[in-house]
CSV table of C-alpha atoms in Angstrom, one decimal:
chain,number,residue,atom,x,y,z
A,1,MET,CA,79.6,95.6,164.2
A,2,ARG,CA,82.4,96.5,166.6
A,3,VAL,CA,85.8,94.8,166.7
A,4,THR,CA,86.1,92.9,170.0
A,5,ASP,CA,88.6,90.6,171.7
A,6,GLU,CA,86.0,87.8,171.3
A,7,ASP,CA,85.8,88.5,167.6
A,8,ASP,CA,89.6,88.3,167.2
A,9,GLU,CA,89.8,85.2,169.3
A,10,LEU,CA,87.1,83.5,167.2
A,11,ARG,CA,88.9,84.6,164.0
A,12,ALA,CA,92.2,83.1,165.2
A,13,ARG,CA,90.5,79.8,166.2
A,14,VAL,CA,88.7,79.5,162.8
A,15,ARG,CA,91.9,80.2,161.0
A,16,ALA,CA,93.5,77.4,163.0
A,17,GLY,CA,90.8,74.9,162.0
A,18,ASP,CA,89.0,74.7,165.3
A,19,ARG,CA,85.7,72.9,164.5
A,20,ASP,CA,84.0,74.1,167.7
A,21,ALA,CA,84.9,77.7,166.8
A,22,PHE,CA,83.5,77.2,163.3
A,23,GLY,CA,80.3,75.8,164.8
A,24,SER,CA,80.0,79.0,166.9
A,25,LEU,CA,80.6,81.0,163.7
A,26,TYR,CA,77.8,79.2,162.0
A,27,ASP,CA,75.4,79.6,164.9
A,28,ALA,CA,76.1,83.4,165.0
A,29,HIS,CA,75.8,84.1,161.3
A,30,ALA,CA,73.8,81.4,159.5
A,31,ARG,CA,70.6,83.3,159.7
A,32,ALA,CA,72.2,86.5,158.4
A,33,VAL,CA,73.8,84.6,155.5
A,34,TYR,CA,70.5,82.9,154.6
A,35,ASN,CA,68.6,86.2,154.6
A,36,HIS,CA,71.3,87.8,152.4
A,37,GLY,CA,71.0,84.9,150.0
A,38,LEU,CA,67.2,85.2,150.0
A,39,ARG,CA,67.3,88.9,149.2
A,40,LEU,CA,69.7,88.4,146.3
A,41,THR,CA,68.0,85.3,144.8
A,42,GLY,CA,64.4,85.7,145.7
A,43,ASP,CA,64.1,82.0,146.3
A,44,TRP,CA,63.9,80.1,149.6
A,45,SER,CA,65.5,77.0,148.2
A,46,LEU,CA,68.3,78.8,146.5
A,47,ALA,CA,69.0,80.8,149.7
A,48,GLU,CA,69.5,77.5,151.6
A,49,ASP,CA,72.0,76.4,148.9
A,50,VAL,CA,73.8,79.7,149.2
A,51,MET,CA,74.0,79.4,152.9
A,52,SER,CA,75.4,75.8,152.7
A,53,GLU,CA,77.9,76.8,150.0
A,54,THR,CA,79.0,79.9,151.8
A,55,PHE,CA,80.0,78.0,155.0
A,56,LEU,CA,81.6,75.2,153.0
A,57,ALA,CA,83.7,77.8,151.1
A,58,ALA,CA,84.5,79.6,154.4
A,59,TRP,CA,85.8,76.4,155.9
A,60,ARG,CA,87.9,75.6,152.9
A,61,THR,CA,89.5,79.1,152.7
A,62,ARG,CA,89.8,79.7,156.4
A,63,ALA,CA,93.6,79.7,156.3
A,64,SER,CA,93.5,82.8,154.0
A,65,LEU,CA,91.8,84.9,156.7
A,66,HIS,CA,93.8,87.9,158.0
A,67,PRO,CA,94.8,87.4,161.6
A,68,GLU,CA,93.2,90.6,162.6
A,69,GLY,CA,89.9,92.3,161.6
A,70,GLY,CA,87.2,91.5,164.2
A,71,SER,CA,83.9,90.1,163.2
A,72,LEU,CA,83.8,87.5,160.4
A,73,GLY,CA,80.3,88.6,159.3
A,74,PRO,CA,81.5,90.8,156.4
A,75,TRP,CA,83.8,88.0,155.2
A,76,LEU,CA,80.9,85.5,155.2
A,77,LEU,CA,78.5,87.9,153.5
A,78,GLY,CA,81.1,88.6,150.8
A,79,ILE,CA,81.3,84.9,150.1
A,80,ALA,CA,77.5,84.6,150.1
A,81,THR,CA,77.2,87.4,147.6
A,82,HIS,CA,79.3,85.5,145.1
A,83,LYS,CA,77.5,82.3,145.8
A,84,ALA,CA,74.1,84.0,145.3
A,85,HIS,CA,75.2,85.3,141.9
A,86,ASN,CA,76.4,81.8,140.9
A,87,ALA,CA,73.1,80.2,142.1
A,88,THR,CA,71.1,82.8,140.1
A,89,ARG,CA,73.1,82.0,136.9
A,90,ARG,CA,72.5,78.3,137.4
A,91,LEU,CA,68.8,78.8,137.9
A,92,ARG,CA,68.6,80.8,134.7
A,93,ARG,CA,70.4,78.1,132.7
A,94,GLN,CA,68.1,75.4,134.2
A,95,ARG,CA,65.0,77.5,133.3
A,96,LEU,CA,66.2,78.0,129.8
A,97,PHE,CA,66.8,74.3,129.4
A,98,LEU,CA,63.4,73.4,130.8
A,99,SER,CA,61.7,76.0,128.6
A,100,ARG,CA,62.9,74.0,125.6
A,101,GLN,CA,61.5,70.7,126.8
A,102,PRO,CA,58.0,69.4,126.0
A,103,ALA,CA,55.4,70.4,128.6
A,104,PRO,CA,54.6,67.7,131.2
A,105,PRO,CA,51.0,66.5,131.5
A,106,ALA,CA,48.8,68.6,133.7
A,107,VAL,CA,48.4,67.4,137.3
A,108,THR,CA,45.9,68.8,139.7
A,109,ASP,CA,47.6,70.5,142.7
A,110,PHE,CA,45.7,69.9,145.9
A,111,ALA,CA,48.3,71.6,148.1
A,112,GLU,CA,47.1,74.5,150.2
A,113,GLU,CA,49.5,77.3,151.0
A,114,SER,CA,49.0,79.5,154.0
A,115,ALA,CA,48.0,83.2,153.5
A,116,GLY,CA,51.1,84.3,155.4
A,117,ARG,CA,53.4,82.5,153.0
A,118,ILE,CA,51.6,83.9,150.0
A,119,ASP,CA,51.9,87.3,151.4
A,120,ASP,CA,55.7,86.8,152.1
A,121,ALA,CA,56.1,85.7,148.5
A,122,ARG,CA,54.3,88.8,147.2
A,123,ARG,CA,56.4,91.1,149.3
A,124,LEU,CA,59.6,89.4,148.2
A,125,ALA,CA,58.5,89.6,144.6
A,126,VAL,CA,58.0,93.3,145.0
A,127,VAL,CA,61.5,93.8,146.4
A,128,ARG,CA,63.1,91.5,143.8
A,129,ASP,CA,61.3,93.3,141.0
A,130,ALA,CA,62.7,96.6,142.2
A,131,LEU,CA,66.2,95.2,142.8
A,132,SER,CA,66.2,93.7,139.3
A,133,GLY,CA,66.3,97.3,138.0
A,134,LEU,CA,69.7,97.9,139.5
A,135,ARG,CA,73.1,97.0,138.3
A,136,SER,CA,74.4,93.9,140.1
A,137,GLN,CA,77.3,95.7,141.8
A,138,ASP,CA,74.9,98.5,143.1
A,139,ARG,CA,72.4,95.9,144.3
A,140,ASP,CA,75.1,94.0,146.2
A,141,VAL,CA,76.1,97.2,148.1
A,142,LEU,CA,72.4,98.1,148.8
A,143,VAL,CA,71.6,94.7,150.2
A,144,LEU,CA,74.7,94.5,152.4
A,145,CYS,CA,74.4,98.1,153.8
A,146,VAL,CA,70.7,98.4,154.2
A,147,TRP,CA,69.4,94.9,155.0
A,148,SER,CA,72.5,93.2,156.4
A,149,GLY,CA,73.4,96.3,158.4
A,150,LEU,CA,77.1,96.4,157.4
A,151,THR,CA,79.0,99.7,157.7
A,152,TYR,CA,80.5,101.2,154.5
A,153,GLN,CA,83.9,99.9,155.7
A,154,GLU,CA,82.6,96.4,156.3
A,155,CYS,CA,80.8,96.3,153.0
A,156,ALA,CA,84.0,97.4,151.3
A,157,GLU,CA,85.8,94.5,153.0
A,158,ALA,CA,83.1,92.0,152.1
A,159,LEU,CA,83.2,92.9,148.4
A,160,GLY,CA,86.9,93.7,148.1
A,161,ILE,CA,86.3,97.3,146.8
A,162,PRO,CA,87.3,100.8,147.9
A,163,LEU,CA,85.3,102.6,150.5
A,164,GLY,CA,84.5,105.4,148.1
A,165,THR,CA,83.1,102.9,145.6
A,166,VAL,CA,80.7,101.7,148.3
A,167,ARG,CA,79.4,105.2,148.8
A,168,SER,CA,79.0,106.0,145.1
A,169,ARG,CA,77.3,102.7,144.4
A,170,LEU,CA,74.8,103.1,147.3
A,171,ALA,CA,74.0,106.6,146.2
A,172,ARG,CA,73.5,105.5,142.6
A,173,ALA,CA,71.2,102.6,143.8
A,174,ARG,CA,69.2,105.0,145.9
A,175,ARG,CA,68.6,107.4,143.0
A,176,ARG,CA,67.7,104.5,140.7
A,177,LEU,CA,65.2,103.1,143.3
A,178,ASP,CA,63.6,106.5,143.7
A,179,ARG,CA,62.9,106.6,140.0
A,180,LEU,CA,61.6,103.1,139.9
A,181,SER,CA,59.4,103.5,143.0
A,182,ALA,CA,57.8,106.6,141.4
A,183,LYS,CA,56.4,104.5,138.6
A,184,ASN,CA,55.6,101.2,140.4
A,185,LEU,CA,53.1,100.4,143.1
A,186,GLU,CA,52.6,97.4,145.3
A,187,PRO,CA,51.1,94.1,144.2
A,188,HIS,CA,47.3,93.9,144.7
A,189,GLY,CA,45.9,92.0,147.6
A,190,PRO,CA,44.4,92.7,151.0
A,191,ARG,CA,47.6,91.9,152.9
A,192,GLY,CA,50.4,92.5,150.5
A,193,GLU,CA,50.1,96.3,150.5
A,194,VAL,CA,53.7,97.6,150.6
A,195,ARG,CA,54.9,100.3,148.2
A,196,LYS,CA,58.4,99.8,146.7
A,197,GLN,CA,59.3,103.2,147.9
A,198,ALA,CA,58.4,102.3,151.4
A,199,ALA,CA,60.3,99.0,151.1
A,200,PHE,CA,63.4,100.9,150.2
A,201,ALA,CA,63.0,104.0,152.5
A,202,ALA,CA,65.8,102.5,154.7
A,203,ALA,CA,68.2,103.1,151.8
A,204,ARG,CA,67.7,106.8,152.0
A,205,SER,CA,68.0,107.1,155.8
A,206,GLN,CA,71.0,104.7,155.8
A,207,GLU,CA,73.0,107.0,153.5
A,208,GLU,CA,71.9,110.2,155.1
A,209,ASN,CA,73.0,109.0,158.5
A,210,ARG,CA,76.5,108.0,157.5
């Protein structure tokens, strides 16, 4: 993500409360924010909440933006990271509450899900299972650098941490994933055949190419 005059102009307009500029910001980054939320939460519905809450928080805190800095993508993904953690905590509390309630009467489910959506869910479950073996701060760095494509510097900006910390956390996450992928294979099924090691191969090349 290169700093451009257009980025700086959009940043200035957003800081000033220009609604058209904020609409452009949403159009440019909503999909990336949603995907980031999905990777961290593993839930489509929660990812939508994360996206909505991220842009709401961005609008409310726009005046705190630094006048210079180029693309607002890292700023938005930093907000989304915190919102995803909050959403995951809320979901855990809700599930704990529901687990203590009496079971509802059984209802036959006649809904049919497409094979493609089932396959997507399986693949996401594989990724989420591997990510759950990482410390949260290492997972955040991995997702931002590998899937969201942020540079180390942009990741540091998004999370508010030093550049060296980004490097060390990504290296630690890579080592941990190597150990996990050596023990765990993909879920069974004719279409969901993706090894965890293959799913995270980008992490290795990402770090080696820096």
